[in-house]
Coordinates of C-alpha atoms in Angstrom, one line a residue:
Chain A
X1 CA 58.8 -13.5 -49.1
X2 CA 62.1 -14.4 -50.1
X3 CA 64.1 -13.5 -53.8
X4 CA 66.3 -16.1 -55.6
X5 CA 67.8 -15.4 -59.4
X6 CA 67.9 -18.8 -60.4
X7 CA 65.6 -19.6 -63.0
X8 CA 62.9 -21.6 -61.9
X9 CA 61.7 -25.6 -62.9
X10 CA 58.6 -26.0 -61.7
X11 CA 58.0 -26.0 -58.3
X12 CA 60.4 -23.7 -57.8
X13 CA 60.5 -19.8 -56.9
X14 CA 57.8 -17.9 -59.0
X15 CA 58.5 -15.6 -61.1
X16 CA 57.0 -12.1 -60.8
X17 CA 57.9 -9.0 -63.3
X18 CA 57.8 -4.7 -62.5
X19 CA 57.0 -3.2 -66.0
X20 CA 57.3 0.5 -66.1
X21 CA 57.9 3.6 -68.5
X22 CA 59.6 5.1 -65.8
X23 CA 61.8 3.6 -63.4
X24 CA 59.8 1.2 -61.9
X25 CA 60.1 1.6 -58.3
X26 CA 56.5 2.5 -57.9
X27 CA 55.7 -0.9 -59.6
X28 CA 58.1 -2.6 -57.3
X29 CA 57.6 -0.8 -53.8
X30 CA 53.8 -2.1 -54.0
X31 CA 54.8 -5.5 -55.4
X32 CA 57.3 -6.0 -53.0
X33 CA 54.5 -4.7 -50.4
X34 CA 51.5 -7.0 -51.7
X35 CA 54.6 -9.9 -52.0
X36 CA 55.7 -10.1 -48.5
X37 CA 52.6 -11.3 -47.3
X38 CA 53.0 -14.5 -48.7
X39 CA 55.7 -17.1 -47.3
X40 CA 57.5 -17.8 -50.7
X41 CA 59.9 -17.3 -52.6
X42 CA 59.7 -15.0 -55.6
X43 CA 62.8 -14.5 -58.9
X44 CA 62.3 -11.1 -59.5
X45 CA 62.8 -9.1 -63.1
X46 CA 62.7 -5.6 -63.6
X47 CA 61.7 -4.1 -66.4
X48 CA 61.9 -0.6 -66.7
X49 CA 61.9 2.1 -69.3
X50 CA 59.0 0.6 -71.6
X51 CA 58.4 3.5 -73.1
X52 CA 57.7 2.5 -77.0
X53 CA 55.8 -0.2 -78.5
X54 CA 58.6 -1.9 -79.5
X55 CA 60.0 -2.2 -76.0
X56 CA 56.4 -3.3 -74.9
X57 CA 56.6 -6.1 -77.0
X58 CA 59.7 -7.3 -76.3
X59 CA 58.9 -7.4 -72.4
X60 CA 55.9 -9.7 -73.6
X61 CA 58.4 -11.8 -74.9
X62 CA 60.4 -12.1 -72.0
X63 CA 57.2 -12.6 -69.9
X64 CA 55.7 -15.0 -72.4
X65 CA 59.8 -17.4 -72.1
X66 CA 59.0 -17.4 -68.3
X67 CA 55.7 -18.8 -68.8
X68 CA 57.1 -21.6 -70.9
X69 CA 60.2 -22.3 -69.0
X70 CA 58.6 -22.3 -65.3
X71 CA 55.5 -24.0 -66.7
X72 CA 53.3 -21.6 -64.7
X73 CA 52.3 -18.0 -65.6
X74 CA 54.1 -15.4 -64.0
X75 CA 52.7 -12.4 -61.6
X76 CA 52.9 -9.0 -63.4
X77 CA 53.0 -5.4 -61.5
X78 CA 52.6 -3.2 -64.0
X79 CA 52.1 1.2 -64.0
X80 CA 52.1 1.4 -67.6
X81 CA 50.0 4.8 -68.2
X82 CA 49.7 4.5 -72.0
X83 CA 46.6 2.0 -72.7
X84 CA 48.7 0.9 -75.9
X85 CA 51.6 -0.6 -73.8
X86 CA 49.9 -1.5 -71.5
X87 CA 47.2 -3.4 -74.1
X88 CA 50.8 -5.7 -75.5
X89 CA 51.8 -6.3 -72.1
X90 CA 48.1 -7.6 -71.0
X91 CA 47.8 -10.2 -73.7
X92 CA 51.0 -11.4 -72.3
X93 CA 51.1 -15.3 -70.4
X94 CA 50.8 -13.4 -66.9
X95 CA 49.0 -12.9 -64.1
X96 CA 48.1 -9.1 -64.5
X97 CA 48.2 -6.4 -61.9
X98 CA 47.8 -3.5 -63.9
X99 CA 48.0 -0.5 -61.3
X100 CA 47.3 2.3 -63.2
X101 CA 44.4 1.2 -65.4
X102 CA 42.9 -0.3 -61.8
X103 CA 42.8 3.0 -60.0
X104 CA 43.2 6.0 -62.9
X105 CA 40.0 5.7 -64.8
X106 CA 37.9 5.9 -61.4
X107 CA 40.1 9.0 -60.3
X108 CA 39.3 10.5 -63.3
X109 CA 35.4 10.1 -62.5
X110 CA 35.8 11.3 -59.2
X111 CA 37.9 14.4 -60.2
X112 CA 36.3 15.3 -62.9
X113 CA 39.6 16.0 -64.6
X114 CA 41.5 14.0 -67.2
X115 CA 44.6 12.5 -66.0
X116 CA 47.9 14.4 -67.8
X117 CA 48.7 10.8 -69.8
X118 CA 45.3 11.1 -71.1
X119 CA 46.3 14.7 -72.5
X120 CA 49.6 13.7 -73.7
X121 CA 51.7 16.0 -71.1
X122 CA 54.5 15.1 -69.8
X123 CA 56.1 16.1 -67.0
X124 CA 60.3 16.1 -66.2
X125 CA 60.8 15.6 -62.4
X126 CA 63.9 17.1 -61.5
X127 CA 62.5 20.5 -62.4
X128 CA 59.9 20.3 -60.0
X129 CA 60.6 22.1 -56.2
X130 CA 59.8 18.6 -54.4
X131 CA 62.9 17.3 -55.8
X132 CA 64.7 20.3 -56.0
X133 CA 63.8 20.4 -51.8
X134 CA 64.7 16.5 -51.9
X135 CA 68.6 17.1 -53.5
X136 CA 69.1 20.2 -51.2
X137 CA 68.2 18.0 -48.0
X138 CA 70.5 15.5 -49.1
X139 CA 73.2 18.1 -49.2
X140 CA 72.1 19.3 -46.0
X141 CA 71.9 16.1 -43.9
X142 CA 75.2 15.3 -45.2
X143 CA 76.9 18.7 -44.2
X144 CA 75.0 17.9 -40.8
X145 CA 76.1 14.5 -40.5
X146 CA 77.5 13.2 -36.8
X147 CA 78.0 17.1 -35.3
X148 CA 79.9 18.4 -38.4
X149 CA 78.7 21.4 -38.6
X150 CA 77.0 23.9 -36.4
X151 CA 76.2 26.6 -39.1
X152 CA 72.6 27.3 -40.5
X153 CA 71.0 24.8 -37.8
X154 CA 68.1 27.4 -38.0
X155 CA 67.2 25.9 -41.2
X156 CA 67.0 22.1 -40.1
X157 CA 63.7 20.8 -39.9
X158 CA 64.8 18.2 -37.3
X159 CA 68.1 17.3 -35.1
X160 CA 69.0 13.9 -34.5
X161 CA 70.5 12.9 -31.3
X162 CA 71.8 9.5 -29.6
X163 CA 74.8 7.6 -28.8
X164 CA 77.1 6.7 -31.5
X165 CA 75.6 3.9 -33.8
X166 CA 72.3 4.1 -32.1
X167 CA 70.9 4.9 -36.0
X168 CA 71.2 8.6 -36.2
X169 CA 73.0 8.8 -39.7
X170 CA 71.2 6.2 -41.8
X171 CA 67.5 8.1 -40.6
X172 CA 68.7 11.5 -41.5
X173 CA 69.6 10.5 -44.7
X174 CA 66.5 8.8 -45.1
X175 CA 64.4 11.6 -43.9
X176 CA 66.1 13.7 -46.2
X177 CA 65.6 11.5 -49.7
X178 CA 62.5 9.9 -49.2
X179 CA 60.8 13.6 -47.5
X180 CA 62.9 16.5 -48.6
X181 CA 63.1 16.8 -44.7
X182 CA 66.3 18.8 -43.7
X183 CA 68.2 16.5 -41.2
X184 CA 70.8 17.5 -38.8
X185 CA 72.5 14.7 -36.5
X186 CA 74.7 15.0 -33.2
X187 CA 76.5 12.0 -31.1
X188 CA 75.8 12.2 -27.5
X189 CA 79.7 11.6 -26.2
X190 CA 81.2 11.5 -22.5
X191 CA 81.9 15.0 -23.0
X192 CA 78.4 15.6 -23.1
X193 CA 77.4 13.3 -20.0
X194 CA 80.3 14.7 -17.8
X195 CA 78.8 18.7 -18.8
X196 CA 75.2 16.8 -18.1
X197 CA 74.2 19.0 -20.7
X198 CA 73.2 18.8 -24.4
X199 CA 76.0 20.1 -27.2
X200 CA 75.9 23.7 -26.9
X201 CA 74.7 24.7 -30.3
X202 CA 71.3 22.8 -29.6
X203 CA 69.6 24.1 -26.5
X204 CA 67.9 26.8 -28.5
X205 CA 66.6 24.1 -31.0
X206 CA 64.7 22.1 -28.5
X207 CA 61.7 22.1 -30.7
X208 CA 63.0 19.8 -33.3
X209 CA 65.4 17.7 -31.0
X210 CA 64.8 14.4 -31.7
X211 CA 66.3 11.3 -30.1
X212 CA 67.1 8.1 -30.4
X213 CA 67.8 5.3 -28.2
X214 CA 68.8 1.4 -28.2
X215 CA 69.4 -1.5 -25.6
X216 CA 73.0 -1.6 -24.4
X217 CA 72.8 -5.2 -25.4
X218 CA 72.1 -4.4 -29.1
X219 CA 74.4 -1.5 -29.2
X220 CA 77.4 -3.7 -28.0
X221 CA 76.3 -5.9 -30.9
X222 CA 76.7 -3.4 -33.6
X223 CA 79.9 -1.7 -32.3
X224 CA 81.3 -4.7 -32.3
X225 CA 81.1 -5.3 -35.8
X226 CA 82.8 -2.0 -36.4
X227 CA 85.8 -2.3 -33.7
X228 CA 85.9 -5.9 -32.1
X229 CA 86.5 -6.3 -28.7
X230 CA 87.5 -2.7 -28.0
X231 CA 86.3 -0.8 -24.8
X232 CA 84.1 1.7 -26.9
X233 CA 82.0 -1.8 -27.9
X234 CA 81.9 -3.4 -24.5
X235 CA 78.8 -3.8 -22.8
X236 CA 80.0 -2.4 -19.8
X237 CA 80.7 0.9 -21.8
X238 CA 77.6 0.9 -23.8
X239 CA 75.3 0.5 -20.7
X240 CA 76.8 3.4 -19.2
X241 CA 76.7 5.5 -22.5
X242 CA 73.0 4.6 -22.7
X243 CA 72.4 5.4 -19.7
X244 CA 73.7 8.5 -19.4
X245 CA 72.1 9.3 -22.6
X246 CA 68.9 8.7 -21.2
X247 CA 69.1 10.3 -18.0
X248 CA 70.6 13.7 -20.4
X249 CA 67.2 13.8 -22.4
X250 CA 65.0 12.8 -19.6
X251 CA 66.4 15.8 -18.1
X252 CA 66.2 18.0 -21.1
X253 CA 62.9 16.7 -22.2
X254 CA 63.7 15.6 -25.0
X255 CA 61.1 13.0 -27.1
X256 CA 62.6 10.1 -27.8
X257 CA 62.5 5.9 -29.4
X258 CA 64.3 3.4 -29.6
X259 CA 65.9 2.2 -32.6
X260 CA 66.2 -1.6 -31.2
X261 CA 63.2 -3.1 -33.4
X262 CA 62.2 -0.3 -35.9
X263 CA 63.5 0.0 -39.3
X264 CA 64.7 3.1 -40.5
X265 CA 61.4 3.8 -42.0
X266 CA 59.3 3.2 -38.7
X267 CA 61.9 6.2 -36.9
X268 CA 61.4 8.5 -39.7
X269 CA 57.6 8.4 -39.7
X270 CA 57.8 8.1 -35.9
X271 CA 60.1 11.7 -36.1
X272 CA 57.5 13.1 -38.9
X273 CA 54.6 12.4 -36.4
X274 CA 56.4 13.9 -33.5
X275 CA 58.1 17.1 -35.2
X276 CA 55.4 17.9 -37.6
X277 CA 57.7 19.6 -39.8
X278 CA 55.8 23.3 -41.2
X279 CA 55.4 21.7 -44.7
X280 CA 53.1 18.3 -44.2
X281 CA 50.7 17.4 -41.9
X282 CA 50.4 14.1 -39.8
Chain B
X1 CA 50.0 17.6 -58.8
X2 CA 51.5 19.6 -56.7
X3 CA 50.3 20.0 -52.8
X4 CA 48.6 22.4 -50.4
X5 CA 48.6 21.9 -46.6
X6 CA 45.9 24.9 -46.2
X7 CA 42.3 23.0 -44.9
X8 CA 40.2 23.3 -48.5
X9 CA 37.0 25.5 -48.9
X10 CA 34.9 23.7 -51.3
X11 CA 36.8 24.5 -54.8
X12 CA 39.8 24.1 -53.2
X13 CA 42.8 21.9 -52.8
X14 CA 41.3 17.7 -52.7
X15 CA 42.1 15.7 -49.0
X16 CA 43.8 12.9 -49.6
X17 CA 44.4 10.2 -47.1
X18 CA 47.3 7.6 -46.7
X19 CA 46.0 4.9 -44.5
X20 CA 48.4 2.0 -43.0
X21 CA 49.4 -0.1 -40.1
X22 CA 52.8 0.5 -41.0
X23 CA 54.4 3.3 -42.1
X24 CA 52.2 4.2 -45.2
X25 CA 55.2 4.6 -47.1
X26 CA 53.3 1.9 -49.9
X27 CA 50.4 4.0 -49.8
X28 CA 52.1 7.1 -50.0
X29 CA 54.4 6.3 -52.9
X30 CA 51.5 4.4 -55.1
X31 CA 48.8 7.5 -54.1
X32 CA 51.6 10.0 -54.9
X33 CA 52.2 7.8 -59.0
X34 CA 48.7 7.8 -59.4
X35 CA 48.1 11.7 -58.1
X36 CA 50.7 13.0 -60.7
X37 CA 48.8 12.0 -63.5
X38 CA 46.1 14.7 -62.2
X39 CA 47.3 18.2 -62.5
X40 CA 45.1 19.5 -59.9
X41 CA 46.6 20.6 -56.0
X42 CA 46.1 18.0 -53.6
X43 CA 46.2 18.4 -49.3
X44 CA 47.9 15.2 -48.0
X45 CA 47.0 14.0 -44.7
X46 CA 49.4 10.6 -43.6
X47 CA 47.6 8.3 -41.0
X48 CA 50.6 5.4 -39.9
X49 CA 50.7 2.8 -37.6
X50 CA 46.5 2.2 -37.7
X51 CA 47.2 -1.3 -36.2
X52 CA 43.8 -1.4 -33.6
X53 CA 40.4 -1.0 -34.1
X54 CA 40.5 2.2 -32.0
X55 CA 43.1 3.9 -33.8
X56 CA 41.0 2.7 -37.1
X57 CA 37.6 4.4 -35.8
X58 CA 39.9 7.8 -34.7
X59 CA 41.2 7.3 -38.5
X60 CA 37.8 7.2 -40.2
X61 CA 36.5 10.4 -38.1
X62 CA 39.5 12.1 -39.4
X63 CA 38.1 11.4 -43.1
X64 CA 34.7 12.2 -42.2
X65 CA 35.8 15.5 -41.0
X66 CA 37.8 16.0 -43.8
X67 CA 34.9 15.1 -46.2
X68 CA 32.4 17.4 -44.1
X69 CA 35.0 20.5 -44.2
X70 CA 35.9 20.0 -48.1
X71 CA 32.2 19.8 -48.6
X72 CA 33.6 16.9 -51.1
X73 CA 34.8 13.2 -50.2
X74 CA 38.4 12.6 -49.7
X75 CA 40.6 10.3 -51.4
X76 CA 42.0 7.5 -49.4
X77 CA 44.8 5.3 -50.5
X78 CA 45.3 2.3 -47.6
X79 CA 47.3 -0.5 -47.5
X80 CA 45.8 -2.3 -44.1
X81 CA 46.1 -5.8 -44.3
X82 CA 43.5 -6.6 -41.5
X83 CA 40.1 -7.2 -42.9
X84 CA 38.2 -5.4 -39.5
X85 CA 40.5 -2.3 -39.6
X86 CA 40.0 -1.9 -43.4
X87 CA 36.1 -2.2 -42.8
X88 CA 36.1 0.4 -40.4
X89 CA 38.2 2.8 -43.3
X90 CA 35.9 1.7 -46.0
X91 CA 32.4 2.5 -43.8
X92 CA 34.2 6.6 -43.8
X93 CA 33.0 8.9 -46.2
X94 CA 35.8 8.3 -49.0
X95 CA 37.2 7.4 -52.3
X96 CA 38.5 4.1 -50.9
X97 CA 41.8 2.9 -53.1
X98 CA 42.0 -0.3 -51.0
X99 CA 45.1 -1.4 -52.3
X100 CA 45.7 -4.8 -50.2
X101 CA 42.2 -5.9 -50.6
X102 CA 42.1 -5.5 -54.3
X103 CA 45.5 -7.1 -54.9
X104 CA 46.2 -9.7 -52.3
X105 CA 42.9 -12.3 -52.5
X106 CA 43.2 -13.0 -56.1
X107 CA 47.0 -13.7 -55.3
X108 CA 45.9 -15.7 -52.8
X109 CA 44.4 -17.7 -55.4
X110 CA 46.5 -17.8 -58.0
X111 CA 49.4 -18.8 -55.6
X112 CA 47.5 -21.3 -53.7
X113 CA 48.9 -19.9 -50.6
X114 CA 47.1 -18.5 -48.0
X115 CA 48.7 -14.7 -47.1
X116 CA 50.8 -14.4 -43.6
X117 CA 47.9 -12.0 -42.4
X118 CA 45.3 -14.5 -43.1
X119 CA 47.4 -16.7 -41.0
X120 CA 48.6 -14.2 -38.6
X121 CA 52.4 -14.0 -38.7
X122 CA 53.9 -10.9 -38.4
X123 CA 57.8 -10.1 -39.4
X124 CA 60.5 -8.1 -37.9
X125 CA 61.8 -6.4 -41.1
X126 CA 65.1 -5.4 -39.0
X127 CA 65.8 -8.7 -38.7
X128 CA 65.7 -9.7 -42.2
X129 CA 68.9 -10.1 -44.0
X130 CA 67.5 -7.4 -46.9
X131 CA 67.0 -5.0 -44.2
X132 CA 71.1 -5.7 -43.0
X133 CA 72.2 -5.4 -46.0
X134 CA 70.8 -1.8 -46.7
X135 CA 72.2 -0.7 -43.6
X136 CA 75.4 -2.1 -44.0
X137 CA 75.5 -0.6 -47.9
X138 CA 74.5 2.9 -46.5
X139 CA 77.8 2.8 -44.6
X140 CA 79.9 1.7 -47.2
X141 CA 78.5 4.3 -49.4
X142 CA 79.1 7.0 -46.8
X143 CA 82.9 5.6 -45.8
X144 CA 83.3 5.6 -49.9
X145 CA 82.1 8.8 -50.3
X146 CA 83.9 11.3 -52.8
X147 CA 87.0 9.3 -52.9
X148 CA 87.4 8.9 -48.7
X149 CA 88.8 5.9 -48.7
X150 CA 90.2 3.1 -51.0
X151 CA 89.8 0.3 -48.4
X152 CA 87.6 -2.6 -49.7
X153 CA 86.7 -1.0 -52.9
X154 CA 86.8 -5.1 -54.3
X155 CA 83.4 -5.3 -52.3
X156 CA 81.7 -2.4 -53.6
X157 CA 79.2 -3.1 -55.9
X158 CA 79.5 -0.2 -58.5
X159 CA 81.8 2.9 -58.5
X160 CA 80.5 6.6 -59.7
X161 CA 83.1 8.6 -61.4
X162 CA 82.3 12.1 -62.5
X163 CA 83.3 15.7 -62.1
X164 CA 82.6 17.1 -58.7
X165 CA 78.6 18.2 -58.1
X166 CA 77.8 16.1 -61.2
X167 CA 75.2 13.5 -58.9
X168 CA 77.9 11.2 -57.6
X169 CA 77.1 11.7 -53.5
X170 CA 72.7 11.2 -54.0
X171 CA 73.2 8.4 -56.0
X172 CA 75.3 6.6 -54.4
X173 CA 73.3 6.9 -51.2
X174 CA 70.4 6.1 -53.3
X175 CA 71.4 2.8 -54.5
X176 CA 72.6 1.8 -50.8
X177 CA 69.3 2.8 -49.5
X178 CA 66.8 1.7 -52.1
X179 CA 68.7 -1.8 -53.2
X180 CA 71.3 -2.9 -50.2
X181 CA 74.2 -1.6 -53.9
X182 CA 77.6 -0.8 -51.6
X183 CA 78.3 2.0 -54.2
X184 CA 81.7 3.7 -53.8
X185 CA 82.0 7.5 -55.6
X186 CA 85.4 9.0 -56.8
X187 CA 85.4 12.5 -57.9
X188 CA 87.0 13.1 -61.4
X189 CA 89.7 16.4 -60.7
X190 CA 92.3 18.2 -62.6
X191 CA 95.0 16.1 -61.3
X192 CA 93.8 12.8 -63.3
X193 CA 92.8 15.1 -66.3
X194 CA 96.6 16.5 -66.4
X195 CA 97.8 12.5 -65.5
X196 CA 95.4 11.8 -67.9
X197 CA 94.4 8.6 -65.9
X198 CA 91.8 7.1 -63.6
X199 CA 92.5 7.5 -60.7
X200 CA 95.3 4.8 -59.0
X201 CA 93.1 2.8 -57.0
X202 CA 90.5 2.1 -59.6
X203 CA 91.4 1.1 -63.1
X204 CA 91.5 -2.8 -61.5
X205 CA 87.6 -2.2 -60.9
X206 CA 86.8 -1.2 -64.6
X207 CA 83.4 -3.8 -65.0
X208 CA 82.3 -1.8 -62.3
X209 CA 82.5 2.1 -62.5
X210 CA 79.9 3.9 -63.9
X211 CA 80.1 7.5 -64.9
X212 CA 78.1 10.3 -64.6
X213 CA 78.3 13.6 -67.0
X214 CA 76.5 16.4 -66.7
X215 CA 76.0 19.6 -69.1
X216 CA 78.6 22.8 -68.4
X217 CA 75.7 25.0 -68.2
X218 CA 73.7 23.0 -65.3
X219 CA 77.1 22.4 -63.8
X220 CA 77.7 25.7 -63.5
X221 CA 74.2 26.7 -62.0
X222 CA 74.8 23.9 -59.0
X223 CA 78.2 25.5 -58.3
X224 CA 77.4 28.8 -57.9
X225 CA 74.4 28.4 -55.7
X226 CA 77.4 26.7 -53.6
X227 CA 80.4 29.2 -54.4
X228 CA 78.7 31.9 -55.9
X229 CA 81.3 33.8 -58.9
X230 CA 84.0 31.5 -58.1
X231 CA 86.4 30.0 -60.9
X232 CA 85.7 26.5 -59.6
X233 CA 81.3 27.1 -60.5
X234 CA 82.8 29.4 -63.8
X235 CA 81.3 28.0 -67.1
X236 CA 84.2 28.3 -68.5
X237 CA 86.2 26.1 -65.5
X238 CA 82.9 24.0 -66.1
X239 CA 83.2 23.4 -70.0
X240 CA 86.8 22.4 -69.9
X241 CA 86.2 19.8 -66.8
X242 CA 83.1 18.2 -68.5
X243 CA 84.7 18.2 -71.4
X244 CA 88.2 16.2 -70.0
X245 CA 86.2 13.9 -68.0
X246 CA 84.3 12.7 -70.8
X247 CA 87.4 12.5 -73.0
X248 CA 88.9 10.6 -70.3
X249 CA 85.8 8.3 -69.4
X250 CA 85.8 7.6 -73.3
X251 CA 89.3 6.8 -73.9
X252 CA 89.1 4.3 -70.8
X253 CA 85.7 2.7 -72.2
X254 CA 83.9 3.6 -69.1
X255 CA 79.9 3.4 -69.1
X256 CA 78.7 7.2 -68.9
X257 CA 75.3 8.7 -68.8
X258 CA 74.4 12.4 -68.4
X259 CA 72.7 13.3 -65.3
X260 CA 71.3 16.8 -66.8
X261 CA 67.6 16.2 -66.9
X262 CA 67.7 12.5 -64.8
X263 CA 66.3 12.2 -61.1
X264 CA 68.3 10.3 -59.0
X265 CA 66.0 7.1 -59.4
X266 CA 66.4 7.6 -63.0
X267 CA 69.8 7.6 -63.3
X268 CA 70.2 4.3 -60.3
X269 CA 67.8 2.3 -62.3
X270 CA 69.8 2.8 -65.8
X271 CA 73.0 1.7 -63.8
X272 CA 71.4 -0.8 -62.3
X273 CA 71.0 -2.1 -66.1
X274 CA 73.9 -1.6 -67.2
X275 CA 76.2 -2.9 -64.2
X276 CA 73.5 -5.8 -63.0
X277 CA 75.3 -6.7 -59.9
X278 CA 75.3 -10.2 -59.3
X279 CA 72.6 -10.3 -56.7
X280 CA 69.8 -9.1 -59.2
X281 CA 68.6 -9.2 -62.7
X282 CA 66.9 -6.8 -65.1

């Protein structure tokens, strides 16, 4: 799967809509998903916040010009939850995968209990304590970002550790948005390997130590982005900071993976498996 | 919805299951839109990386334990594109949401293109250049954080004004993660309100700063759990920054929106709309 903007002529990148009444990243996470098993390329459009009639019908509109001007009918993800909406956008020129209306109706069978759209409630996410725990981990992998702070590392539910740019920082703050996961990070420096210890605020947290590794050949790579041709990016450097690295949590037995071929994703769910943090089960 | 991790006598909390060969981060996102629309308590189980047969028959004993201890069936969300490991899920004793199987053959169809699984190519996401350009936005965002630095600001995509603690930092980080959006933040201080000016480095940038606002009251509330009674979390310190921000965001024409009752995917979707950096469309 591939994007491209430009408006198709036939024969040219499909066109495939996200139609929401929320923000539509539901719509688009699984589209993007169910997508990427195909080898084509796909002009995405977005539209979220189709929350009145009016707004439904005007997304049929826009749905209905792409039918017309790419002279084929266009694939529709949609999570509409009110049947009304959803009714305008289904008699749309699309192809139609309606999420909601697929799986609601039979959870509602199986439950027993009539979904929340169905009983006209609505609910206001920021006041509930998942995204209250979400925003407060934010704040706390941030304050805890590359060894910044030492205080309140009682209350992390994981520490990070790894050479510089071995793709501590970007999983912490990953871990902490997508899980509510409280993520604490630390570089392992020369200091550290010439001690042949671990920084000395962490020995106590063994437990939730979590490392990460990469090749030297990959870490040269992305250093050198940063600060071309310096001695911190050389190969010769970055083999012996891996190295030692290793050795260090071999030593302290420490769990580790490395970051070479795995998406940030893949490490965090790696790290949830491993940890097992108190509040969710894997 | 809310969840329990507690193993359910019958009555209690409903087992769900997220099945992948990834990282069930499709599953878990869809299964979790779906689940809110059911007020009832729900105990999540996540089952990644189910990429061999073995791991597949380990997987559907899981759910048959589950459905023996609950006395009930579980739910089970998967998103395994391999016909054989799916079969193995859907012989367990569950609700099967098969979310691939149901969406991806009639694409297959429609597109007249045979999926990569059916054909049996597998991608690297890290080496994609979507995947590169997330990573690379997450460390612009950070670098750009709060004002840090005014270097490159010409390649940042969007830039968050707004008084300090009004949703600046999440959002920002959001965006990066989420979309690949570099999005630099500059806090909004006393010193521009009394120079009654953007600050220096940004009025150049104008198409692309967004603002954030934020009611004194909830202001207030952030910055005390912070700095409990001081002048800077006062409501009164509060209603008079609020208050000269949005005069100055006004008299500047600056974009605003107010990030009181908006998560932070709520309020990165609306700028997304308004700002529509160039590499997308809504």
């Amino acid at each position: 799967m591939s994007f491209a903007n430009t408006p198709g002529s036939p024969g040219a990148a499909r066109t495939v809509f996200f139609v929401s009444d929320g923000t539509g990243i539901t719509a688009e996470t699984f589209g993007h998903a169910v997508l990427s098993q195909f080898e084509m390329r796909f002009r995405q459009i977005r539209l979220p916040f189709i929350d009145t009639i009016d707004k439904a019908y005007a997304a049929a509109r826009r749905i209905n010009d792409a039918a017309i001007a790419d002279n084929q009918r266009p694939i529709v993800f949609s999570t509409l939850v009110k049947h009304d909406l959803s009714a305008v956008i289904r008699a749309a020129q699309g192809m139609h995968m309606d999420l909601f209306q697929t799986f609601v109706a039979p959870l509602e069978q199986e439950l027993r209990v009539k979904s929340t759209h169905t009983i006209g409630r609505i609910h206001n996410v920021v006041d509930t304590e998942e995204y209250k725990n979400r925003i407060e981990a934010i704040n706390f992998s941030l304050a805890h970002d590359d060894g910044q702070s030492h205080k309140n590392l009682a209350d992390a539910d994981v520490i990070l550790v790894g050479v510089s740019r071995s793709g501590k920082t970007p999983t912490s703050l990953y871990l902490a948005m997508q899980y509510g996961i409280k993520a604490a990070n630390y570089p392992l420096i020369p200091d550290d390997f010439e001690r042949n210890k671990l920084p000395s605020a962490l020995p106590q947290f063994k437990h939730k130590i979590f490392g990460l590794t990469i090749t030297p050949e990959r870490l040269s790579e992305i250093r050198n982005e940063r600060r071309a041709g310096s001695k911190y990016a050389s190969l010769e450097n970055c083999r012996y900071e891996v190295n030692e690295a290793e050795q260090l949590m071999r030593r302290e037995g420490i769990r580790w993976l490395s970051s070479t071929t795995k998406s940030i994703e893949e490490i965090a769910t790696t790290i949830l498996q491993e940890i097992k943090p108190d509040r969710r089960e894997y």
